[in-house]
Amino acid sequence: MLSDKELQEIFEANPEAFKNLATQDEDARLYEILFETLPLLHQEIIVPEIADKVVETLAWQASKSEKRKNILFVLSIGLAVCFGILLVVTFVPQIQLSFKGLSSYLAFIVSALAVFLGVEFLDKKLVWK
Amino acid sequence: MTDDHSLINRVIAGDRHAFRWLIKQHERLVYSVVWKIVQNQEDAEEVCQDVFLKVYDKLPSFKYESKLSTWIAKIAYNQALSYLRKREGLSETIERGETNFKEKFIDSSATPMEMVENTELKTLLNRAIEQLPVHYRTILTLFHLQEMSYPEIVEITGLPEGTVKNYLFRARNLLKEALQKSQPLESFRG
């Protein structure tokens, strides 16, 4: 008479020998019934529709994160503008002073800008034609 | 879309159809692991969705050290156990679980015919498996229903191989005793 442990070991090591054993030993027969029935339980599992729900949740999460990013972007631009205004207001005297210092060079800057734009225009019109 | 490698690359690249395919390939495995642990359809569905969302997040860190199915089953196992802990504290010990099982299926004073009246073998086994301690029924499911090997079960559960073998032996033994008690052997013979 084999123990339960021995019977289970035979089943795992040598299924054919176990089948033969099951015709003679009552415990082995019970195990055989068990081992034959267990895989059938797997076929009976009805799996609900998961894929669509998961993909929908992913899409929803992505749009939520996109919205959050957009809000963050707008907020950061707003903050940058506010910071710029604050800087201008704080440094108005210094800014005025530096513009005064530039006034003597203004003619030079404007003519240099005009030459640059002229060359760019010609470049577009003639070279890239 | 056959091998895991290309499927994973496509999912990581943001291909939702590939991810849907990945879910379809593994939903039965995930659902059966989760179901055996939480034993409630609504909870099981919720946990399964969480499992696949986690798979999607963690997929870029998958190292190909095990099969994709084993890796997914491990996530399912841990997610379901953590859900169960939150739901009911997972306070039942293995010993207490075994005692409960024996009280219901082996030591019951009901006669065999009373116990299995109008009940088929599969229904009886399903009921019995539901009453097994959570680790027993999960390992039994992975081995017999999912046909996984010991190394794979060790990988999924994180339990030592000796413990896995011992739990599987105990689970089969309890089920055999339940079968023995429930019906005379003759009635099972075709």
PDB file of C-alpha atoms in Angstrom:
ATOM      1  CA  MET A   1       0.000   0.000   0.000  1.00  0.00           C
ATOM      2  CA  LEU A   2       1.569   3.281  -1.145  1.00  0.00           C
ATOM      3  CA  SER A   3       1.356   6.529   0.830  1.00  0.00           C
ATOM      4  CA  ASP A   4      -0.309   9.666  -0.552  1.00  0.00           C
ATOM      5  CA  LYS A   5       3.082  11.286  -1.001  1.00  0.00           C
ATOM      6  CA  GLU A   6       4.390   8.312  -2.984  1.00  0.00           C
ATOM      7  CA  LEU A   7       1.280   8.236  -5.161  1.00  0.00           C
ATOM      8  CA  GLN A   8       1.600  11.916  -6.009  1.00  0.00           C
ATOM      9  CA  GLU A   9       5.287  11.495  -6.775  1.00  0.00           C
ATOM     10  CA  ILE A  10       4.561   8.614  -9.154  1.00  0.00           C
ATOM     11  CA  PHE A  11       1.913  10.735 -10.883  1.00  0.00           C
ATOM     12  CA  GLU A  12       4.440  13.503 -11.519  1.00  0.00           C
ATOM     13  CA  ALA A  13       7.380  11.273 -12.415  1.00  0.00           C
ATOM     14  CA  ASN A  14       5.658   8.576 -14.463  1.00  0.00           C
ATOM     15  CA  PRO A  15       2.058   9.223 -15.543  1.00  0.00           C
ATOM     16  CA  GLU A  16       1.836   5.896 -17.396  1.00  0.00           C
ATOM     17  CA  ALA A  17       2.811   3.884 -14.324  1.00  0.00           C
ATOM     18  CA  PHE A  18       0.342   5.914 -12.327  1.00  0.00           C
ATOM     19  CA  LYS A  19      -2.465   5.000 -14.745  1.00  0.00           C
ATOM     20  CA  ASN A  20      -1.704   1.325 -14.275  1.00  0.00           C
ATOM     21  CA  LEU A  21      -1.593   1.796 -10.533  1.00  0.00           C
ATOM     22  CA  ALA A  22      -5.004   3.474 -10.603  1.00  0.00           C
ATOM     23  CA  THR A  23      -6.582   0.252 -11.842  1.00  0.00           C
ATOM     24  CA  GLN A  24      -5.447  -1.565  -8.688  1.00  0.00           C
ATOM     25  CA  ASP A  25      -5.253   1.017  -5.896  1.00  0.00           C
ATOM     26  CA  GLU A  26      -8.314   2.877  -4.602  1.00  0.00           C
ATOM     27  CA  ASP A  27      -6.383   5.950  -3.474  1.00  0.00           C
ATOM     28  CA  ALA A  28      -4.577   6.110  -6.812  1.00  0.00           C
ATOM     29  CA  ARG A  29      -7.955   5.865  -8.554  1.00  0.00           C
ATOM     30  CA  LEU A  30      -9.257   8.816  -6.529  1.00  0.00           C
ATOM     31  CA  TYR A  31      -6.175  10.830  -7.411  1.00  0.00           C
ATOM     32  CA  GLU A  32      -6.614   9.902 -11.054  1.00  0.00           C
ATOM     33  CA  ILE A  33     -10.182  11.204 -10.982  1.00  0.00           C
ATOM     34  CA  LEU A  34      -8.941  14.370  -9.348  1.00  0.00           C
ATOM     35  CA  PHE A  35      -6.110  14.920 -11.827  1.00  0.00           C
ATOM     36  CA  GLU A  36      -8.377  14.232 -14.800  1.00  0.00           C
ATOM     37  CA  THR A  37     -11.087  16.583 -13.573  1.00  0.00           C
ATOM     38  CA  LEU A  38      -8.925  19.554 -12.558  1.00  0.00           C
ATOM     39  CA  PRO A  39      -7.956  20.613 -16.130  1.00  0.00           C
ATOM     40  CA  LEU A  40     -11.646  20.443 -17.097  1.00  0.00           C
ATOM     41  CA  LEU A  41     -12.413  23.105 -14.496  1.00  0.00           C
ATOM     42  CA  HIS A  42     -10.141  25.448 -16.451  1.00  0.00           C
ATOM     43  CA  GLN A  43     -12.322  25.138 -19.545  1.00  0.00           C
ATOM     44  CA  GLU A  44     -15.373  26.156 -17.541  1.00  0.00           C
ATOM     45  CA  ILE A  45     -13.977  29.511 -16.458  1.00  0.00           C
ATOM     46  CA  ILE A  46     -15.847  32.277 -18.270  1.00  0.00           C
ATOM     47  CA  VAL A  47     -13.473  35.162 -18.709  1.00  0.00           C
ATOM     48  CA  PRO A  48     -15.189  38.562 -18.798  1.00  0.00           C
ATOM     49  CA  GLU A  49     -14.318  41.180 -21.425  1.00  0.00           C
ATOM     50  CA  ILE A  50     -11.269  42.909 -19.974  1.00  0.00           C
ATOM     51  CA  ALA A  51      -9.309  44.209 -22.983  1.00  0.00           C
ATOM     52  CA  ASP A  52     -11.775  46.933 -24.026  1.00  0.00           C
ATOM     53  CA  LYS A  53     -12.137  48.273 -20.497  1.00  0.00           C
ATOM     54  CA  VAL A  54      -8.381  48.374 -19.931  1.00  0.00           C
ATOM     55  CA  VAL A  55      -7.707  50.118 -23.257  1.00  0.00           C
ATOM     56  CA  GLU A  56     -10.516  52.611 -22.508  1.00  0.00           C
ATOM     57  CA  THR A  57      -9.022  53.299 -19.075  1.00  0.00           C
ATOM     58  CA  LEU A  58      -5.607  53.827 -20.663  1.00  0.00           C
ATOM     59  CA  ALA A  59      -7.044  56.283 -23.186  1.00  0.00           C
ATOM     60  CA  TRP A  60      -8.865  58.116 -20.394  1.00  0.00           C
ATOM     61  CA  GLN A  61      -5.677  58.263 -18.306  1.00  0.00           C
ATOM     62  CA  ALA A  62      -3.708  59.559 -21.305  1.00  0.00           C
ATOM     63  CA  SER A  63      -6.237  62.322 -22.034  1.00  0.00           C
ATOM     64  CA  LYS A  64      -6.293  63.252 -18.346  1.00  0.00           C
ATOM     65  CA  SER A  65      -2.511  63.510 -18.288  1.00  0.00           C
ATOM     66  CA  GLU A  66      -2.552  65.548 -21.541  1.00  0.00           C
ATOM     67  CA  LYS A  67      -5.071  67.960 -20.011  1.00  0.00           C
ATOM     68  CA  ARG A  68      -2.935  68.289 -16.911  1.00  0.00           C
ATOM     69  CA  LYS A  69       0.131  69.009 -19.077  1.00  0.00           C
ATOM     70  CA  ASN A  70      -1.750  71.691 -21.020  1.00  0.00           C
ATOM     71  CA  ILE A  71      -2.952  73.369 -17.822  1.00  0.00           C
ATOM     72  CA  LEU A  72       0.593  73.286 -16.462  1.00  0.00           C
ATOM     73  CA  PHE A  73       1.929  74.790 -19.704  1.00  0.00           C
ATOM     74  CA  VAL A  74      -0.581  77.677 -19.666  1.00  0.00           C
ATOM     75  CA  LEU A  75       0.121  78.268 -15.981  1.00  0.00           C
ATOM     76  CA  SER A  76       3.885  78.390 -16.535  1.00  0.00           C
ATOM     77  CA  ILE A  77       3.487  80.873 -19.445  1.00  0.00           C
ATOM     78  CA  GLY A  78       1.222  83.025 -17.229  1.00  0.00           C
ATOM     79  CA  LEU A  79       3.772  82.912 -14.449  1.00  0.00           C
ATOM     80  CA  ALA A  80       6.602  83.837 -16.831  1.00  0.00           C
ATOM     81  CA  VAL A  81       4.605  86.831 -18.148  1.00  0.00           C
ATOM     82  CA  CYS A  82       3.811  87.939 -14.577  1.00  0.00           C
ATOM     83  CA  PHE A  83       7.469  87.595 -13.647  1.00  0.00           C
ATOM     84  CA  GLY A  84       8.481  89.654 -16.693  1.00  0.00           C
ATOM     85  CA  ILE A  85       6.019  92.441 -15.795  1.00  0.00           C
ATOM     86  CA  LEU A  86       7.314  92.384 -12.215  1.00  0.00           C
ATOM     87  CA  LEU A  87      10.899  92.734 -13.469  1.00  0.00           C
ATOM     88  CA  VAL A  88       9.995  95.628 -15.775  1.00  0.00           C
ATOM     89  CA  VAL A  89       8.092  97.444 -13.006  1.00  0.00           C
ATOM     90  CA  THR A  90      10.961  96.887 -10.565  1.00  0.00           C
ATOM     91  CA  PHE A  91      13.717  98.023 -12.905  1.00  0.00           C
ATOM     92  CA  VAL A  92      11.986 100.868 -14.803  1.00  0.00           C
ATOM     93  CA  PRO A  93      14.627 103.561 -13.886  1.00  0.00           C
ATOM     94  CA  GLN A  94      17.550 101.321 -14.908  1.00  0.00           C
ATOM     95  CA  ILE A  95      15.816 100.314 -18.167  1.00  0.00           C
ATOM     96  CA  GLN A  96      15.150 103.950 -19.056  1.00  0.00           C
ATOM     97  CA  LEU A  97      18.779 104.758 -18.321  1.00  0.00           C
ATOM     98  CA  SER A  98      20.100 101.971 -20.526  1.00  0.00           C
ATOM     99  CA  PHE A  99      17.819 103.013 -23.429  1.00  0.00           C
ATOM    100  CA  LYS A 100      19.190 106.576 -23.091  1.00  0.00           C
ATOM    101  CA  GLY A 101      22.723 105.195 -23.367  1.00  0.00           C
ATOM    102  CA  LEU A 102      21.700 103.377 -26.590  1.00  0.00           C
ATOM    103  CA  SER A 103      20.170 106.454 -28.290  1.00  0.00           C
ATOM    104  CA  SER A 104      23.517 107.680 -29.706  1.00  0.00           C
ATOM    105  CA  TYR A 105      23.997 104.303 -31.454  1.00  0.00           C
ATOM    106  CA  LEU A 106      20.378 104.105 -32.686  1.00  0.00           C
ATOM    107  CA  ALA A 107      21.136 105.223 -36.236  1.00  0.00           C
ATOM    108  CA  PHE A 108      23.913 102.632 -36.510  1.00  0.00           C
ATOM    109  CA  ILE A 109      21.672  99.836 -35.159  1.00  0.00           C
ATOM    110  CA  VAL A 110      18.780 100.705 -37.519  1.00  0.00           C
ATOM    111  CA  SER A 111      21.064 100.860 -40.582  1.00  0.00           C
ATOM    112  CA  ALA A 112      22.737  97.552 -39.650  1.00  0.00           C
ATOM    113  CA  LEU A 113      19.273  95.970 -39.274  1.00  0.00           C
ATOM    114  CA  ALA A 114      18.198  97.382 -42.655  1.00  0.00           C
ATOM    115  CA  VAL A 115      21.323  95.964 -44.349  1.00  0.00           C
ATOM    116  CA  PHE A 116      20.757  92.577 -42.732  1.00  0.00           C
ATOM    117  CA  LEU A 117      17.083  92.442 -43.817  1.00  0.00           C
ATOM    118  CA  GLY A 118      18.086  93.590 -47.315  1.00  0.00           C
ATOM    119  CA  VAL A 119      20.658  90.808 -47.655  1.00  0.00           C
ATOM    120  CA  GLU A 120      18.131  88.248 -46.362  1.00  0.00           C
ATOM    121  CA  PHE A 121      15.567  89.452 -48.890  1.00  0.00           C
ATOM    122  CA  LEU A 122      18.034  89.209 -51.753  1.00  0.00           C
ATOM    123  CA  ASP A 123      19.120  85.800 -50.568  1.00  0.00           C
ATOM    124  CA  LYS A 124      15.539  84.547 -50.741  1.00  0.00           C
ATOM    125  CA  LYS A 125      14.744  86.190 -54.033  1.00  0.00           C
ATOM    126  CA  LEU A 126      17.931  85.438 -55.982  1.00  0.00           C
ATOM    127  CA  VAL A 127      19.879  82.560 -54.445  1.00  0.00           C
ATOM    128  CA  TRP A 128      16.924  80.305 -53.558  1.00  0.00           C
ATOM    129  CA  LYS A 129      14.842  81.120 -56.629  1.00  0.00           C
TER     130      LYS A 129
ATOM    131  CA  MET B   1       2.459  39.111 -34.046  1.00  0.00           C
ATOM    132  CA  THR B   2       3.752  35.894 -32.640  1.00  0.00           C
ATOM    133  CA  ASP B   3       6.756  36.318 -30.379  1.00  0.00           C
ATOM    134  CA  ASP B   4       6.747  38.130 -27.069  1.00  0.00           C
ATOM    135  CA  HIS B   5       9.660  40.349 -28.050  1.00  0.00           C
ATOM    136  CA  SER B   6       8.004  42.102 -30.977  1.00  0.00           C
ATOM    137  CA  LEU B   7       4.679  42.259 -29.141  1.00  0.00           C
ATOM    138  CA  ILE B   8       6.326  43.969 -26.157  1.00  0.00           C
ATOM    139  CA  ASN B   9       8.185  46.425 -28.412  1.00  0.00           C
ATOM    140  CA  ARG B  10       4.963  47.393 -30.112  1.00  0.00           C
ATOM    141  CA  VAL B  11       3.155  47.885 -26.804  1.00  0.00           C
ATOM    142  CA  ILE B  12       6.020  50.044 -25.477  1.00  0.00           C
ATOM    143  CA  ALA B  13       5.884  52.092 -28.682  1.00  0.00           C
ATOM    144  CA  GLY B  14       2.263  52.895 -27.787  1.00  0.00           C
ATOM    145  CA  ASP B  15       0.448  50.471 -30.104  1.00  0.00           C
ATOM    146  CA  ARG B  16      -2.918  49.986 -28.403  1.00  0.00           C
ATOM    147  CA  HIS B  17      -3.922  47.140 -30.740  1.00  0.00           C
ATOM    148  CA  ALA B  18      -0.801  45.240 -29.687  1.00  0.00           C
ATOM    149  CA  PHE B  19      -1.705  45.783 -26.048  1.00  0.00           C
ATOM    150  CA  ARG B  20      -5.244  44.570 -26.679  1.00  0.00           C
ATOM    151  CA  TRP B  21      -3.704  41.454 -28.255  1.00  0.00           C
ATOM    152  CA  LEU B  22      -1.432  40.982 -25.249  1.00  0.00           C
ATOM    153  CA  ILE B  23      -4.452  41.174 -22.930  1.00  0.00           C
ATOM    154  CA  LYS B  24      -6.407  38.682 -25.028  1.00  0.00           C
ATOM    155  CA  GLN B  25      -3.464  36.269 -24.883  1.00  0.00           C
ATOM    156  CA  HIS B  26      -3.166  36.412 -21.099  1.00  0.00           C
ATOM    157  CA  GLU B  27      -6.636  37.275 -19.770  1.00  0.00           C
ATOM    158  CA  ARG B  28      -7.587  33.661 -19.058  1.00  0.00           C
ATOM    159  CA  LEU B  29      -4.412  33.076 -17.066  1.00  0.00           C
ATOM    160  CA  VAL B  30      -4.761  36.342 -15.143  1.00  0.00           C
ATOM    161  CA  TYR B  31      -8.463  35.863 -14.496  1.00  0.00           C
ATOM    162  CA  SER B  32      -8.067  32.318 -13.211  1.00  0.00           C
ATOM    163  CA  VAL B  33      -5.208  33.290 -10.861  1.00  0.00           C
ATOM    164  CA  VAL B  34      -7.094  36.330  -9.568  1.00  0.00           C
ATOM    165  CA  TRP B  35     -10.408  34.503  -9.339  1.00  0.00           C
ATOM    166  CA  LYS B  36      -8.907  31.706  -7.262  1.00  0.00           C
ATOM    167  CA  ILE B  37      -7.616  34.276  -4.773  1.00  0.00           C
ATOM    168  CA  VAL B  38     -10.393  36.873  -4.489  1.00  0.00           C
ATOM    169  CA  GLN B  39     -13.333  34.521  -5.277  1.00  0.00           C
ATOM    170  CA  ASN B  40     -15.741  37.247  -6.257  1.00  0.00           C
ATOM    171  CA  GLN B  41     -16.582  38.102  -9.847  1.00  0.00           C
ATOM    172  CA  GLU B  42     -16.795  41.892  -9.482  1.00  0.00           C
ATOM    173  CA  ASP B  43     -13.605  42.063  -7.440  1.00  0.00           C
ATOM    174  CA  ALA B  44     -11.840  39.704  -9.853  1.00  0.00           C
ATOM    175  CA  GLU B  45     -12.736  41.896 -12.847  1.00  0.00           C
ATOM    176  CA  GLU B  46     -11.529  45.013 -11.060  1.00  0.00           C
ATOM    177  CA  VAL B  47      -8.266  43.369 -10.001  1.00  0.00           C
ATOM    178  CA  CYS B  48      -7.706  42.013 -13.545  1.00  0.00           C
ATOM    179  CA  GLN B  49      -8.008  45.520 -14.974  1.00  0.00           C
ATOM    180  CA  ASP B  50      -5.546  46.806 -12.384  1.00  0.00           C
ATOM    181  CA  VAL B  51      -3.185  43.959 -13.276  1.00  0.00           C
ATOM    182  CA  PHE B  52      -3.125  44.855 -16.976  1.00  0.00           C
ATOM    183  CA  LEU B  53      -2.722  48.565 -16.231  1.00  0.00           C
ATOM    184  CA  LYS B  54       0.247  47.658 -14.069  1.00  0.00           C
ATOM    185  CA  VAL B  55       1.601  45.405 -16.834  1.00  0.00           C
ATOM    186  CA  TYR B  56       1.358  48.355 -19.248  1.00  0.00           C
ATOM    187  CA  ASP B  57       3.269  50.619 -16.851  1.00  0.00           C
ATOM    188  CA  LYS B  58       5.940  48.064 -15.992  1.00  0.00           C
ATOM    189  CA  LEU B  59       6.430  46.534 -19.432  1.00  0.00           C
ATOM    190  CA  PRO B  60       9.433  48.754 -20.290  1.00  0.00           C
ATOM    191  CA  SER B  61      11.215  47.270 -17.245  1.00  0.00           C
ATOM    192  CA  PHE B  62      10.567  43.635 -18.321  1.00  0.00           C
ATOM    193  CA  LYS B  63      13.997  41.980 -18.517  1.00  0.00           C
ATOM    194  CA  TYR B  64      13.166  38.754 -20.410  1.00  0.00           C
ATOM    195  CA  GLU B  65      14.492  36.726 -17.481  1.00  0.00           C
ATOM    196  CA  SER B  66      11.290  34.667 -17.463  1.00  0.00           C
ATOM    197  CA  LYS B  67       8.424  34.002 -19.846  1.00  0.00           C
ATOM    198  CA  LEU B  68       6.092  36.969 -20.312  1.00  0.00           C
ATOM    199  CA  SER B  69       3.167  34.850 -19.080  1.00  0.00           C
ATOM    200  CA  THR B  70       5.044  33.984 -15.866  1.00  0.00           C
ATOM    201  CA  TRP B  71       5.888  37.637 -15.300  1.00  0.00           C
ATOM    202  CA  ILE B  72       2.254  38.663 -15.842  1.00  0.00           C
ATOM    203  CA  ALA B  73       0.998  35.856 -13.583  1.00  0.00           C
ATOM    204  CA  LYS B  74       3.349  37.080 -10.858  1.00  0.00           C
ATOM    205  CA  ILE B  75       1.877  40.585 -11.080  1.00  0.00           C
ATOM    206  CA  ALA B  76      -1.632  39.086 -11.001  1.00  0.00           C
ATOM    207  CA  TYR B  77      -0.787  36.938  -7.968  1.00  0.00           C
ATOM    208  CA  ASN B  78       0.687  39.865  -5.996  1.00  0.00           C
ATOM    209  CA  GLN B  79      -2.082  42.269  -6.981  1.00  0.00           C
ATOM    210  CA  ALA B  80      -4.810  39.803  -5.983  1.00  0.00           C
ATOM    211  CA  LEU B  81      -3.135  38.988  -2.665  1.00  0.00           C
ATOM    212  CA  SER B  82      -2.711  42.663  -1.874  1.00  0.00           C
ATOM    213  CA  TYR B  83      -6.393  43.244  -2.743  1.00  0.00           C
ATOM    214  CA  LEU B  84      -7.406  40.367  -0.494  1.00  0.00           C
ATOM    215  CA  ARG B  85      -5.277  41.751   2.349  1.00  0.00           C
ATOM    216  CA  LYS B  86      -7.036  45.092   2.056  1.00  0.00           C
ATOM    217  CA  ARG B  87     -10.455  43.456   1.850  1.00  0.00           C
ATOM    218  CA  GLU B  88     -10.267  40.959   4.666  1.00  0.00           C
ATOM    219  CA  GLY B  89      -6.827  41.167   6.193  1.00  0.00           C
ATOM    220  CA  LEU B  90      -5.746  37.706   4.996  1.00  0.00           C
ATOM    221  CA  SER B  91      -5.687  36.696   8.634  1.00  0.00           C
ATOM    222  CA  GLU B  92      -6.576  33.038   8.097  1.00  0.00           C
ATOM    223  CA  THR B  93      -3.589  30.774   8.702  1.00  0.00           C
ATOM    224  CA  ILE B  94      -2.901  27.675   6.638  1.00  0.00           C
ATOM    225  CA  GLU B  95      -3.790  25.471   9.636  1.00  0.00           C
ATOM    226  CA  ARG B  96      -7.084  27.258  10.239  1.00  0.00           C
ATOM    227  CA  GLY B  97      -7.876  27.019   6.522  1.00  0.00           C
ATOM    228  CA  GLU B  98      -7.234  23.282   6.532  1.00  0.00           C
ATOM    229  CA  THR B  99      -9.419  22.828   9.617  1.00  0.00           C
ATOM    230  CA  ASN B 100     -12.267  24.753   7.980  1.00  0.00           C
ATOM    231  CA  PHE B 101     -11.909  22.615   4.881  1.00  0.00           C
ATOM    232  CA  LYS B 102     -11.996  19.376   6.869  1.00  0.00           C
ATOM    233  CA  GLU B 103     -15.035  20.525   8.839  1.00  0.00           C
ATOM    234  CA  LYS B 104     -16.937  21.235   5.625  1.00  0.00           C
ATOM    235  CA  PHE B 105     -15.837  18.384   3.398  1.00  0.00           C
ATOM    236  CA  ILE B 106     -14.246  15.592   5.403  1.00  0.00           C
ATOM    237  CA  ASP B 107     -15.427  15.517   9.016  1.00  0.00           C
ATOM    238  CA  SER B 108     -18.969  16.651   8.195  1.00  0.00           C
ATOM    239  CA  SER B 109     -21.688  14.522   9.745  1.00  0.00           C
ATOM    240  CA  ALA B 110     -23.712  14.671   6.544  1.00  0.00           C
ATOM    241  CA  THR B 111     -23.960  11.390   4.741  1.00  0.00           C
ATOM    242  CA  PRO B 112     -22.177  11.152   1.392  1.00  0.00           C
ATOM    243  CA  MET B 113     -25.436  11.119  -0.516  1.00  0.00           C
ATOM    244  CA  GLU B 114     -26.707  14.182   1.324  1.00  0.00           C
ATOM    245  CA  MET B 115     -23.515  16.019   0.469  1.00  0.00           C
ATOM    246  CA  VAL B 116     -23.510  15.286  -3.198  1.00  0.00           C
ATOM    247  CA  GLU B 117     -27.190  15.032  -3.896  1.00  0.00           C
ATOM    248  CA  ASN B 118     -27.721  16.418  -7.404  1.00  0.00           C
ATOM    249  CA  THR B 119     -24.143  17.667  -7.416  1.00  0.00           C
ATOM    250  CA  GLU B 120     -21.758  16.802 -10.179  1.00  0.00           C
ATOM    251  CA  LEU B 121     -18.113  15.998  -9.621  1.00  0.00           C
ATOM    252  CA  LYS B 122     -16.898  19.269 -11.158  1.00  0.00           C
ATOM    253  CA  THR B 123     -19.249  21.352  -9.020  1.00  0.00           C
ATOM    254  CA  LEU B 124     -18.138  19.469  -5.945  1.00  0.00           C
ATOM    255  CA  LEU B 125     -14.480  20.020  -6.778  1.00  0.00           C
ATOM    256  CA  ASN B 126     -15.036  23.696  -7.523  1.00  0.00           C
ATOM    257  CA  ARG B 127     -16.743  24.119  -4.160  1.00  0.00           C
ATOM    258  CA  ALA B 128     -13.970  22.222  -2.417  1.00  0.00           C
ATOM    259  CA  ILE B 129     -11.196  24.234  -4.114  1.00  0.00           C
ATOM    260  CA  GLU B 130     -12.917  27.478  -3.061  1.00  0.00           C
ATOM    261  CA  GLN B 131     -12.632  26.338   0.550  1.00  0.00           C
ATOM    262  CA  LEU B 132      -8.923  25.533   0.392  1.00  0.00           C
ATOM    263  CA  PRO B 133      -6.459  27.988   1.978  1.00  0.00           C
ATOM    264  CA  VAL B 134      -5.604  30.727  -0.497  1.00  0.00           C
ATOM    265  CA  HIS B 135      -2.017  29.556  -1.205  1.00  0.00           C
ATOM    266  CA  TYR B 136      -3.170  25.951  -1.697  1.00  0.00           C
ATOM    267  CA  ARG B 137      -5.834  26.831  -4.248  1.00  0.00           C
ATOM    268  CA  THR B 138      -3.562  29.245  -6.119  1.00  0.00           C
ATOM    269  CA  ILE B 139      -0.712  26.763  -6.440  1.00  0.00           C
ATOM    270  CA  LEU B 140      -3.152  24.001  -7.404  1.00  0.00           C
ATOM    271  CA  THR B 141      -4.583  26.251 -10.120  1.00  0.00           C
ATOM    272  CA  LEU B 142      -1.175  27.181 -11.477  1.00  0.00           C
ATOM    273  CA  PHE B 143       0.007  23.567 -11.573  1.00  0.00           C
ATOM    274  CA  HIS B 144      -3.072  21.679 -12.761  1.00  0.00           C
ATOM    275  CA  LEU B 145      -5.145  24.282 -14.581  1.00  0.00           C
ATOM    276  CA  GLN B 146      -2.400  26.453 -16.051  1.00  0.00           C
ATOM    277  CA  GLU B 147       0.029  23.518 -16.358  1.00  0.00           C
ATOM    278  CA  MET B 148       2.933  25.528 -14.977  1.00  0.00           C
ATOM    279  CA  SER B 149       6.177  23.993 -13.771  1.00  0.00           C
ATOM    280  CA  TYR B 150       7.560  24.233 -10.224  1.00  0.00           C
ATOM    281  CA  PRO B 151      10.180  26.876 -11.173  1.00  0.00           C
ATOM    282  CA  GLU B 152       7.458  29.000 -12.755  1.00  0.00           C
ATOM    283  CA  ILE B 153       5.241  28.716  -9.665  1.00  0.00           C
ATOM    284  CA  VAL B 154       8.216  29.596  -7.453  1.00  0.00           C
ATOM    285  CA  GLU B 155       8.826  32.657  -9.640  1.00  0.00           C
ATOM    286  CA  ILE B 156       5.188  33.750  -9.452  1.00  0.00           C
ATOM    287  CA  THR B 157       4.522  33.176  -5.772  1.00  0.00           C
ATOM    288  CA  GLY B 158       7.970  33.943  -4.402  1.00  0.00           C
ATOM    289  CA  LEU B 159       7.652  30.881  -2.130  1.00  0.00           C
ATOM    290  CA  PRO B 160      10.502  28.357  -1.776  1.00  0.00           C
ATOM    291  CA  GLU B 161      10.176  25.254  -3.966  1.00  0.00           C
ATOM    292  CA  GLY B 162       9.821  22.996  -0.917  1.00  0.00           C
ATOM    293  CA  THR B 163       6.884  25.044   0.314  1.00  0.00           C
ATOM    294  CA  VAL B 164       5.246  25.022  -3.116  1.00  0.00           C
ATOM    295  CA  LYS B 165       5.564  21.221  -3.296  1.00  0.00           C
ATOM    296  CA  ASN B 166       4.264  20.832   0.237  1.00  0.00           C
ATOM    297  CA  TYR B 167       1.249  23.093  -0.360  1.00  0.00           C
ATOM    298  CA  LEU B 168       0.454  21.276  -3.598  1.00  0.00           C
ATOM    299  CA  PHE B 169       0.691  17.901  -1.853  1.00  0.00           C
ATOM    300  CA  ARG B 170      -1.588  19.082   0.981  1.00  0.00           C
ATOM    301  CA  ALA B 171      -4.104  20.589  -1.464  1.00  0.00           C
ATOM    302  CA  ARG B 172      -4.343  17.398  -3.542  1.00  0.00           C
ATOM    303  CA  ASN B 173      -4.534  15.294  -0.418  1.00  0.00           C
ATOM    304  CA  LEU B 174      -7.402  17.341   1.014  1.00  0.00           C
ATOM    305  CA  LEU B 175      -9.280  17.208  -2.282  1.00  0.00           C
ATOM    306  CA  LYS B 176      -8.782  13.463  -2.517  1.00  0.00           C
ATOM    307  CA  GLU B 177     -10.143  13.062   0.996  1.00  0.00           C
ATOM    308  CA  ALA B 178     -13.093  15.265   0.093  1.00  0.00           C
ATOM    309  CA  LEU B 179     -13.768  13.081  -2.951  1.00  0.00           C
ATOM    310  CA  GLN B 180     -13.469   9.949  -0.845  1.00  0.00           C
ATOM    311  CA  LYS B 181     -15.926  11.309   1.675  1.00  0.00           C
ATOM    312  CA  SER B 182     -18.391  12.721  -0.826  1.00  0.00           C
ATOM    313  CA  GLN B 183     -19.169   9.664  -2.879  1.00  0.00           C
ATOM    314  CA  PRO B 184     -18.500   5.979  -2.961  1.00  0.00           C
ATOM    315  CA  LEU B 185     -15.769   5.287  -5.514  1.00  0.00           C
ATOM    316  CA  GLU B 186     -18.128   3.178  -7.609  1.00  0.00           C
ATOM    317  CA  SER B 187     -20.245   6.204  -8.473  1.00  0.00           C
ATOM    318  CA  PHE B 188     -17.272   7.867 -10.180  1.00  0.00           C
ATOM    319  CA  ARG B 189     -16.578   4.945 -12.436  1.00  0.00           C
ATOM    320  CA  GLY B 190     -17.774   5.450 -15.973  1.00  0.00           C
TER     321      GLY B 190
END
